[in-house]
Tab-separated table of C-alpha atoms in Angstrom:
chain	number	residue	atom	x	y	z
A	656	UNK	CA	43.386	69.021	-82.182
A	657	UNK	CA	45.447	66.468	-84.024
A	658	UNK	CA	45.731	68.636	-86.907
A	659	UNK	CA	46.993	71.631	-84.700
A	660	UNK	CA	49.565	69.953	-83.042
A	661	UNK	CA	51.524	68.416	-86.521
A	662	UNK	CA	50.747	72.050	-87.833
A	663	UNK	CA	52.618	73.680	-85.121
A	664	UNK	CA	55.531	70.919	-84.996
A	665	UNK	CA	55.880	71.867	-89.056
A	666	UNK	CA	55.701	75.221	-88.571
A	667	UNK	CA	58.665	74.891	-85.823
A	668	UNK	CA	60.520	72.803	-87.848
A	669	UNK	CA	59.969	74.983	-91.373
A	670	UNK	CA	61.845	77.887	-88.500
A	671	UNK	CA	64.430	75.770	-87.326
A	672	UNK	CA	65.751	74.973	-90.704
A	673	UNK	CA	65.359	78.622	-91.797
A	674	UNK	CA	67.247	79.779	-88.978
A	675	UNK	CA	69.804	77.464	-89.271
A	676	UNK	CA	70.498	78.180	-92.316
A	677	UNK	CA	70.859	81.794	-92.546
A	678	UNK	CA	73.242	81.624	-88.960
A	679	UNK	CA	75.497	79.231	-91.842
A	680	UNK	CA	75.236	81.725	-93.943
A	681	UNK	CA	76.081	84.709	-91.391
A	682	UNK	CA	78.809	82.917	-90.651
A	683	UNK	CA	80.108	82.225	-94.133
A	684	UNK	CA	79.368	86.080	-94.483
A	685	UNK	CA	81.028	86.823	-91.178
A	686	UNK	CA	84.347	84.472	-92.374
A	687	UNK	CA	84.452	85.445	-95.789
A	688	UNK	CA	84.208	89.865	-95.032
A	689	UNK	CA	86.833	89.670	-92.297
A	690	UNK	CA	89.310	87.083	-94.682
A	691	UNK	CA	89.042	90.184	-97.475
A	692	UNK	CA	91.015	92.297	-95.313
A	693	UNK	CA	93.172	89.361	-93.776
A	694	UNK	CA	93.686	88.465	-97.579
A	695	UNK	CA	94.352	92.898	-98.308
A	696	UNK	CA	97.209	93.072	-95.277
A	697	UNK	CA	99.057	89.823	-95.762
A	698	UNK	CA	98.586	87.900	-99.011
A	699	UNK	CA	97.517	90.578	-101.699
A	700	UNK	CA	100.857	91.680	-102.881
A	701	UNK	CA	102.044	88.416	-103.898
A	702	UNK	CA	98.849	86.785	-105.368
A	703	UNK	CA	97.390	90.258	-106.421
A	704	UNK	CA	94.012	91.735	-106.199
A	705	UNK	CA	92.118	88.979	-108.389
A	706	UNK	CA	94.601	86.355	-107.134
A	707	UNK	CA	96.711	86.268	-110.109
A	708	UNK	CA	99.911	85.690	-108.679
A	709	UNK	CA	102.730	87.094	-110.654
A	710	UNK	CA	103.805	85.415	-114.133
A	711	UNK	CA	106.006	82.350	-112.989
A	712	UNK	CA	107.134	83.862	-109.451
A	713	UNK	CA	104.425	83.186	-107.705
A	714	UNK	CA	101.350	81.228	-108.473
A	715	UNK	CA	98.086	82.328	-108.975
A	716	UNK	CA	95.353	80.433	-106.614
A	717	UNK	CA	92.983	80.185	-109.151
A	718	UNK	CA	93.536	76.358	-109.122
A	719	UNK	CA	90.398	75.050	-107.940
A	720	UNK	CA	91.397	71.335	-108.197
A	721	UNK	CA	94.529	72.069	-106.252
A	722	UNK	CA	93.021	73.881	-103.660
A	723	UNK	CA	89.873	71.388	-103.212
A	724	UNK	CA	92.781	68.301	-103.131
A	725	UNK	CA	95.180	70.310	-100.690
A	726	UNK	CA	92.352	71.649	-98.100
A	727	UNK	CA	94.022	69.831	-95.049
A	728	UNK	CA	97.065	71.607	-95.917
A	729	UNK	CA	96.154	75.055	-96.769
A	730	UNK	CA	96.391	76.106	-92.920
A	731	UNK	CA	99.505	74.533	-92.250
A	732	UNK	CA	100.778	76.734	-95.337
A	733	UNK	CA	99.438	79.999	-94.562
A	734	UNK	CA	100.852	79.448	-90.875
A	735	UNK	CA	104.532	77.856	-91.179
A	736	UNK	CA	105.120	79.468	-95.019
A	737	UNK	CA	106.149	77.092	-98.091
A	738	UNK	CA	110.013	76.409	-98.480
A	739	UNK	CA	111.434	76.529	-101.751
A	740	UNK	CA	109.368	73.073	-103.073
A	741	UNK	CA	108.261	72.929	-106.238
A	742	UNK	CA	104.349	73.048	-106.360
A	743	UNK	CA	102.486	72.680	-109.345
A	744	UNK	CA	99.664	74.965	-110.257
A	745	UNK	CA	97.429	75.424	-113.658
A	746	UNK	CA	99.907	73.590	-115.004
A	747	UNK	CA	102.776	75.383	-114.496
A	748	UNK	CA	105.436	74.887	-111.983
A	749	UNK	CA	106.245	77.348	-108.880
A	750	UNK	CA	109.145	77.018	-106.578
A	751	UNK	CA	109.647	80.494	-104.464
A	752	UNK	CA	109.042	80.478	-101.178
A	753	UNK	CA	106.431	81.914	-99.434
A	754	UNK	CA	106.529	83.500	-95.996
A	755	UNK	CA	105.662	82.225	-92.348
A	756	UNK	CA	102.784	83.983	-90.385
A	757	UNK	CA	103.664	82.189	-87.316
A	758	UNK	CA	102.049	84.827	-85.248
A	759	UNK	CA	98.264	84.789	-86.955
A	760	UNK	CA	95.607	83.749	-85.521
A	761	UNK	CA	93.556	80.640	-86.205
A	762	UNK	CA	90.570	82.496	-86.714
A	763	UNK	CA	92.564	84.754	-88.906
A	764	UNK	CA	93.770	81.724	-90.873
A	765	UNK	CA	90.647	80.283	-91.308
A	766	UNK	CA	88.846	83.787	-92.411
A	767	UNK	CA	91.524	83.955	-95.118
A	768	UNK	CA	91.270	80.597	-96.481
A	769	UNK	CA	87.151	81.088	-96.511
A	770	UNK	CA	87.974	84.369	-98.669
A	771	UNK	CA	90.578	82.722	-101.066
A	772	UNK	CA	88.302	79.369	-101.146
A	773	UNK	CA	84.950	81.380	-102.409
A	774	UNK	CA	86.804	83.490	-104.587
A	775	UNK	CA	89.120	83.916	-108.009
A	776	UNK	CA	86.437	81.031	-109.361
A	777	UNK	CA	86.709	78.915	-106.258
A	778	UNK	CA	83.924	77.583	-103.935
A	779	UNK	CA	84.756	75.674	-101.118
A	780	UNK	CA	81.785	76.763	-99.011
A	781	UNK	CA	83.394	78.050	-94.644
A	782	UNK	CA	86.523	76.552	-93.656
A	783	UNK	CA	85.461	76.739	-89.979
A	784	UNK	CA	88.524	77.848	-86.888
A	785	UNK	CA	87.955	73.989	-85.893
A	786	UNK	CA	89.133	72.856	-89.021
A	787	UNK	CA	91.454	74.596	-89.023
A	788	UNK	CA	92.811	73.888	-85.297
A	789	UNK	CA	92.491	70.119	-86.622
A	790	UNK	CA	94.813	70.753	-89.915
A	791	UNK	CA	96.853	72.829	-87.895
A	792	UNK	CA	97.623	69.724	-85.478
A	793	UNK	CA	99.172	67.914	-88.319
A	794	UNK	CA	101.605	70.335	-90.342
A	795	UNK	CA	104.448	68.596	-90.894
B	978	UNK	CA	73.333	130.355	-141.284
B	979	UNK	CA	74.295	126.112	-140.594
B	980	UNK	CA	76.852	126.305	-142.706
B	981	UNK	CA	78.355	129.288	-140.719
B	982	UNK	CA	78.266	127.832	-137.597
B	983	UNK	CA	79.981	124.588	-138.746
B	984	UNK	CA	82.456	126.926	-140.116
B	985	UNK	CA	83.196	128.826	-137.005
B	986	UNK	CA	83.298	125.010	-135.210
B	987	UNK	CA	85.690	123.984	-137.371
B	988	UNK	CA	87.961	127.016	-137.019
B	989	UNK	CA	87.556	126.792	-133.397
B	990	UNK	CA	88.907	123.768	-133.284
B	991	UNK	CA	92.124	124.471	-135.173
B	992	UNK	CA	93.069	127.132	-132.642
B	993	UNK	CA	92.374	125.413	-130.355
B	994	UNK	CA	94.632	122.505	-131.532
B	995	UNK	CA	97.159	125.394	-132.203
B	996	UNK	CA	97.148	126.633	-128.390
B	997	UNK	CA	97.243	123.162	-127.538
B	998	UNK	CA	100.608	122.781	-129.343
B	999	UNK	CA	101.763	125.668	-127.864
B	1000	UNK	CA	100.661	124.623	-124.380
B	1001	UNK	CA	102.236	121.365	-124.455
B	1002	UNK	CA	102.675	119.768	-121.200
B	1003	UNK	CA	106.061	119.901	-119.450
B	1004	UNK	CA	107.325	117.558	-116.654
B	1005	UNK	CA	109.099	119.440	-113.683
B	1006	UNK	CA	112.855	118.818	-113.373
B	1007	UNK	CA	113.036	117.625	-109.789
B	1008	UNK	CA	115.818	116.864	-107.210
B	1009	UNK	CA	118.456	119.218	-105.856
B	1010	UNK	CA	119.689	122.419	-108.272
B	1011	UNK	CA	122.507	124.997	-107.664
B	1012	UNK	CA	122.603	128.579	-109.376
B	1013	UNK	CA	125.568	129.399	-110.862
B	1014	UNK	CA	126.791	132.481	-111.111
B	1015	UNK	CA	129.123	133.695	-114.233
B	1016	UNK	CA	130.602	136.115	-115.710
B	1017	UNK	CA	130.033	136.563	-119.542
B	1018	UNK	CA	131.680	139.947	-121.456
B	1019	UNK	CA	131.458	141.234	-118.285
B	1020	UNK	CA	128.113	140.491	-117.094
B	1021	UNK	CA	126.567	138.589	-114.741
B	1022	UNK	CA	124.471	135.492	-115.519
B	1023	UNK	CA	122.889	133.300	-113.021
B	1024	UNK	CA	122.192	129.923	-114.252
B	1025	UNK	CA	120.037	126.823	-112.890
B	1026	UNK	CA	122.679	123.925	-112.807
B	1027	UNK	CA	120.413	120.498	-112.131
B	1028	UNK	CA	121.183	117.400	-110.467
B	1029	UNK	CA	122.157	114.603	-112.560
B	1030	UNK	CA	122.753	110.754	-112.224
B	1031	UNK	CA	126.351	110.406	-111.958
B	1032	UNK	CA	128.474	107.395	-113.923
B	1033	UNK	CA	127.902	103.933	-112.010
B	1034	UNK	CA	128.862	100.734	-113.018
B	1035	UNK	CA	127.072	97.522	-112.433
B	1036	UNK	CA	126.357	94.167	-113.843
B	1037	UNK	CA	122.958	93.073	-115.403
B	1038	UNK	CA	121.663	89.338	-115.544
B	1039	UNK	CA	123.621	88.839	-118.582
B	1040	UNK	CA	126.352	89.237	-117.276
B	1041	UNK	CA	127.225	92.417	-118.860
B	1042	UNK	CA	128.822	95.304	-117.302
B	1043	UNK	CA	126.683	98.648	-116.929
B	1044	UNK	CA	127.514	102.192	-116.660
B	1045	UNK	CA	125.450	105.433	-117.661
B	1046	UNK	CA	127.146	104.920	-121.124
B	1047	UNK	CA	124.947	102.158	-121.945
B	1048	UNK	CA	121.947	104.298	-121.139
B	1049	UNK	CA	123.211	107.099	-123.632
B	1050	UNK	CA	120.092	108.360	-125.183
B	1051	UNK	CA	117.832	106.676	-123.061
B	1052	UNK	CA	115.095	107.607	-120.843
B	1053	UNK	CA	114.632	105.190	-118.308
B	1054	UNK	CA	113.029	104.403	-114.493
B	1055	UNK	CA	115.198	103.275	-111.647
B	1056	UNK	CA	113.886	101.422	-108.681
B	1057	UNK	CA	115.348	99.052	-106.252
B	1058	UNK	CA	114.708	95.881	-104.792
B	1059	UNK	CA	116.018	92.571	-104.202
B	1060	UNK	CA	114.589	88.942	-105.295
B	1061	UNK	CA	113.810	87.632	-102.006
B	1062	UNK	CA	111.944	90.695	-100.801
B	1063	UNK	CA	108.455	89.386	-99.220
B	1064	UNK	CA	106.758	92.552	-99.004
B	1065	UNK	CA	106.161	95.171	-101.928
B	1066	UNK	CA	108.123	94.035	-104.226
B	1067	UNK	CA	106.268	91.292	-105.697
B	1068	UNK	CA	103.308	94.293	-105.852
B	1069	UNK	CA	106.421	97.229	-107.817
B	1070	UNK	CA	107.072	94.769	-110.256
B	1071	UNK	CA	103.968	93.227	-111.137
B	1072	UNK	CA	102.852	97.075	-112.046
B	1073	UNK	CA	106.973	97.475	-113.513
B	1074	UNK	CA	105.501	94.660	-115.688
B	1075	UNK	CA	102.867	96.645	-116.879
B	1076	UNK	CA	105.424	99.484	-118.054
B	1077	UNK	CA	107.613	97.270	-119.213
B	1078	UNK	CA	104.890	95.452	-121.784
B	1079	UNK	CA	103.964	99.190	-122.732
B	1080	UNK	CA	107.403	100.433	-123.430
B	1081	UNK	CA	109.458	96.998	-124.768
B	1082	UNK	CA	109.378	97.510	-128.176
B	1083	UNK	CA	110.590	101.497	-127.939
B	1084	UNK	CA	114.020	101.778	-128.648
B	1085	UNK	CA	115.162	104.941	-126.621
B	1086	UNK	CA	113.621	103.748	-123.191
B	1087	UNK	CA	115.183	101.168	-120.414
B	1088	UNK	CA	114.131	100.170	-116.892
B	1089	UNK	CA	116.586	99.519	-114.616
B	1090	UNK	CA	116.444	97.957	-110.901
B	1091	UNK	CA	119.020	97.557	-108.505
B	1092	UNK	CA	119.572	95.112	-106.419
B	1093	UNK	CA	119.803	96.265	-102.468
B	1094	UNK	CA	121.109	92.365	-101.544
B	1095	UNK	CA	123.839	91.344	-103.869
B	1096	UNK	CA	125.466	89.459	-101.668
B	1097	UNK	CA	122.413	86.720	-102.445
B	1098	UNK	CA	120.704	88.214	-105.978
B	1099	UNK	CA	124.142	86.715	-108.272
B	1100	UNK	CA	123.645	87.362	-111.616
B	1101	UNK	CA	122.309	83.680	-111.723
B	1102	UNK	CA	119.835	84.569	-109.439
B	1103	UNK	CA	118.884	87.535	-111.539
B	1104	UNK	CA	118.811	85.631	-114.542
B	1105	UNK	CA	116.599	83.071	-113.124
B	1106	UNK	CA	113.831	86.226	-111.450
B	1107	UNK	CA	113.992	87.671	-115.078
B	1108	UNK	CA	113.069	84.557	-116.995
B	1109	UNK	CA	110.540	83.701	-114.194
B	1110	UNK	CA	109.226	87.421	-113.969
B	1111	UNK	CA	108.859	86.866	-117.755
B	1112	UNK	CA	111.264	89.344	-119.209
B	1113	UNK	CA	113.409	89.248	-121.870
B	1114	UNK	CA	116.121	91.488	-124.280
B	1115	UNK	CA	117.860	94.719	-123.585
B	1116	UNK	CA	114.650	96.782	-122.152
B	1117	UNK	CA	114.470	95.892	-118.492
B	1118	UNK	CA	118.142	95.173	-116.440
B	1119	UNK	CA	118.305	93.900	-113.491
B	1120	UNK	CA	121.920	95.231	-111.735
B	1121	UNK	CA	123.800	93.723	-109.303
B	1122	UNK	CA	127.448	94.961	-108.304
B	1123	UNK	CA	128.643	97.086	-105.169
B	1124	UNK	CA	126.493	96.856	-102.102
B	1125	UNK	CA	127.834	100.057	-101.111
B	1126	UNK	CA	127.650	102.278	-104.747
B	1127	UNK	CA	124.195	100.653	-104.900
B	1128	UNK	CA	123.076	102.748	-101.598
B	1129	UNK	CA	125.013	105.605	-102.132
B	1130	UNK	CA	123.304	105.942	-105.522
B	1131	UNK	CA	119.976	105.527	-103.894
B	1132	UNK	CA	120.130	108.151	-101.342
B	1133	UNK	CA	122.483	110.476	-102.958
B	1134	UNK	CA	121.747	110.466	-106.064
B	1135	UNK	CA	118.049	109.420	-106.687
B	1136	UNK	CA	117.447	110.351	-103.140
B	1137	UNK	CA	115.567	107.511	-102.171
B	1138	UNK	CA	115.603	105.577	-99.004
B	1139	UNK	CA	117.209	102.450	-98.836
B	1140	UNK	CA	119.012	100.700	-96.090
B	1141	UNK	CA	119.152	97.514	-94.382
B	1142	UNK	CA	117.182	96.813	-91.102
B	1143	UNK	CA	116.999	93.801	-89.636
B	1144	UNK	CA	113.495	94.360	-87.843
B	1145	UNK	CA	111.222	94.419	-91.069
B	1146	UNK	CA	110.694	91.230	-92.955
B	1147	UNK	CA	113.643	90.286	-95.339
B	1148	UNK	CA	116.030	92.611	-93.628
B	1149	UNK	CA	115.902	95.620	-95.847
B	1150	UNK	CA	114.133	98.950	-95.401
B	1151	UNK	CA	113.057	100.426	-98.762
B	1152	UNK	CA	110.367	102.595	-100.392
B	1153	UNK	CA	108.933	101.563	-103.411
B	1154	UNK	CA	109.470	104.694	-105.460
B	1155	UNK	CA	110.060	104.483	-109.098
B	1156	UNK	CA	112.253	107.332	-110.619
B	1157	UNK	CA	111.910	108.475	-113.837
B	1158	UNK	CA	115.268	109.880	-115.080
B	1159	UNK	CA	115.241	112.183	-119.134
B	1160	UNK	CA	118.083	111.613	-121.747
B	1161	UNK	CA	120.151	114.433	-119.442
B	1162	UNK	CA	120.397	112.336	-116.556
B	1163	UNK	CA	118.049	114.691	-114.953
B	1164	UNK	CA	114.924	113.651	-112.038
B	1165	UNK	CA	111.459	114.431	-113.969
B	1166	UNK	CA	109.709	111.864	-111.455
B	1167	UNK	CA	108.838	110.455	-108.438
B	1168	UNK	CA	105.766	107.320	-108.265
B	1169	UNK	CA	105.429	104.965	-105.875
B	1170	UNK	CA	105.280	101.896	-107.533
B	1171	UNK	CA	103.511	100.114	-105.108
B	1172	UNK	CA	99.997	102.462	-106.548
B	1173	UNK	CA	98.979	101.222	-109.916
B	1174	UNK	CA	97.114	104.837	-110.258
B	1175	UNK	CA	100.332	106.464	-110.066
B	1176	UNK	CA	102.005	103.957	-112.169
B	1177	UNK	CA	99.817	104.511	-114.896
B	1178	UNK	CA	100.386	108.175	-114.364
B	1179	UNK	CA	104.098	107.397	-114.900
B	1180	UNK	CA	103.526	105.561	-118.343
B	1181	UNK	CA	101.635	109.308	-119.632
B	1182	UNK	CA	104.338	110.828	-118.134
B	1183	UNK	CA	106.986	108.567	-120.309
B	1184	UNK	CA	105.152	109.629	-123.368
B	1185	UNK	CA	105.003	112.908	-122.219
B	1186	UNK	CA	108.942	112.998	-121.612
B	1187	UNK	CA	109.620	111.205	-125.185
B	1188	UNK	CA	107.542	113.766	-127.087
B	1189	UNK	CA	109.456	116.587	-125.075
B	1190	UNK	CA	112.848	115.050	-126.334
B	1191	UNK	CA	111.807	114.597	-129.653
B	1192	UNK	CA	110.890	118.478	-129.854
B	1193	UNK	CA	113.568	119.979	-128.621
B	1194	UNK	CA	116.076	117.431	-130.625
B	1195	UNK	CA	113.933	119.058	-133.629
B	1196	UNK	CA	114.332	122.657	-132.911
């Protein structure tokens, strides 16, 4: 009887944890499809299909370590645009500006940065709407 | 009986490279044309009269000025733009690029793009777009001068449309068309430069329009 009952508990928790993980992983899938076409319509001509940017215009985001040191900020930059500062990226320094999108979305905002996070040699794993709403508090 | 057949192959071929040569492809001459109508001893000859690119004169981010004379000779594509532009013209000129690296080291070949917002691209701020866009020499211009020529030329004259609105984002209203103009000043085509397919079409079609020249400059 004994034996039954820590059988079933492990069985239950073996699903659990399965489940769990592949909802994570739908919703990394879910984040990461609709940020492709987020990424297509509003951030693709300037950092290009493989997010190359364009020579020293605009920068590529290829900069993991950038990226992974910046994530509070990323929001706050996709949403209220970058004025002309001077950022530094690979190595090389950028100063154009880049636009507002006062208008998108959080959801949007944080399907875009999921896309550009787990791509062009980045992996930053979901950057959830909640995180987001948090950064989003704090843009300066 | 091998032998024969490779000869027949190998003839084959020849004619074929022969109606090939013949058969050369031609680029259209596009834009507006008038017939003319003349009298010559006494007859009457109707003749196609094409559109051409009239004299302009602009700066480029030298500094220097521009007019068609410095494109004597020269094949070259015409687009326009301006620096600050958030929307396709980061995507024209990173495939203008491409061109551009193709074409740099050919001496009778130019790209030229006109600013549609002098007022803010100086020719500082041209200067600095080239050097950060990564160009350099005499093969790719960047003009600035009259706000007014500059549109005029567009829609006249390369028949493109460009015009300021202040509803889309950075004020302006433009297509992203590239032109491709011959040694004649004539239209021989229209890509949108915002398609890297029809871009590359554009850089066969170059070659294309170079051998063309260099034929009939040889007849």
């Amino acid at each position: 009887m004994k034996l039954k009952v820590i059988a079933f508990i492990t069985i239950m928790l073996c699903v659990i944890i399965v489940s769990c993980q592949s909802e994570a992983e739908q919703e990394y899938k879910r984040y990461y499809g609709s940020g492709t076409l987020v990424y297509k319509a509003k951030c693709q001509n300037c950092h290009g299909e493989k997010g190359e940017g364009l020579s020293n215009l605009i920068p590529p985001l290829t900069d993991t370590a950038y990226l992974k040191k910046n994530k509070a900020q990323l929001a706050c930059f996709v949403k209220y645009g970058i004025k002309e500062t001077i950022t530094t990226i690979n190595g090389k320094a950028y100063e154009g500006a880049m636009p507002a999108n006062v208008d998108m979305p959080a959801i949007d905002i944080a399907e875009v940065l999921t896309y550009i996070g787990n791509s062009f040699g980045n992996k930053m794993g979901t950057i959830t709407v909640d995180e987001v709403n948090v950064d989003l508090e704090k843009c300066k | 009986m091998k032998k024969f057949a490779g000869l027949v192959l190998i003839t084959l071929a020849f004619t074929a490279c022969k109606f090939n040569d013949a058969d050369k492809p031609r680029l259209p001459i596009m834009g507006n044309r008038d017939a003319v109508t003349k009298t010559i001893n006494g007859k009457q000859v109707t003749d196609t009269v094409y559109q051409t690119i009239p004299d302009f004169k602009f700066v480029n981010q030298y500094g220097d000025s521009i007019t068609q004379k410095s494109l004597k000779g020269d094949i070259y594509v015409a687009d326009f733009f301006f620096t600050t532009c958030p929307s396709i013209c980061p995507i024209m000129h990173r495939n203008m690029l491409t061109v551009y690296n193709e074409f740099k080291n050919v001496p009778d070949f130019k790209i030229i793009s006109h600013t549609i917002d002098p007022k803010h691209d100086s020719v500082a701020v041209m200067k600095k777009y080239a050097d950060k866009l990564g160009i350099s020499g005499n093969s790719w211009w960047l003009l600035q001068g009259n706000k007014e020529q500059t549109y005029d030329l567009g829609q006249k004259d390369y028949l493109v449309a460009v015009k300021q609105d202040d509803g889309t984002p950075g004020g302006y209203v433009h297509q992203g068309w590239f032109v491709l103009v011959d040694k004649q000043k004539r239209i021989r085509g229209y890509y949108d430069g915002t398609d890297e397919k029809q871009v590359a079409k554009m850089i066969g079609d170059i070659k294309i329009l170079r051998a063309e020249v260099n034929t009939e400059i040889a007849q």
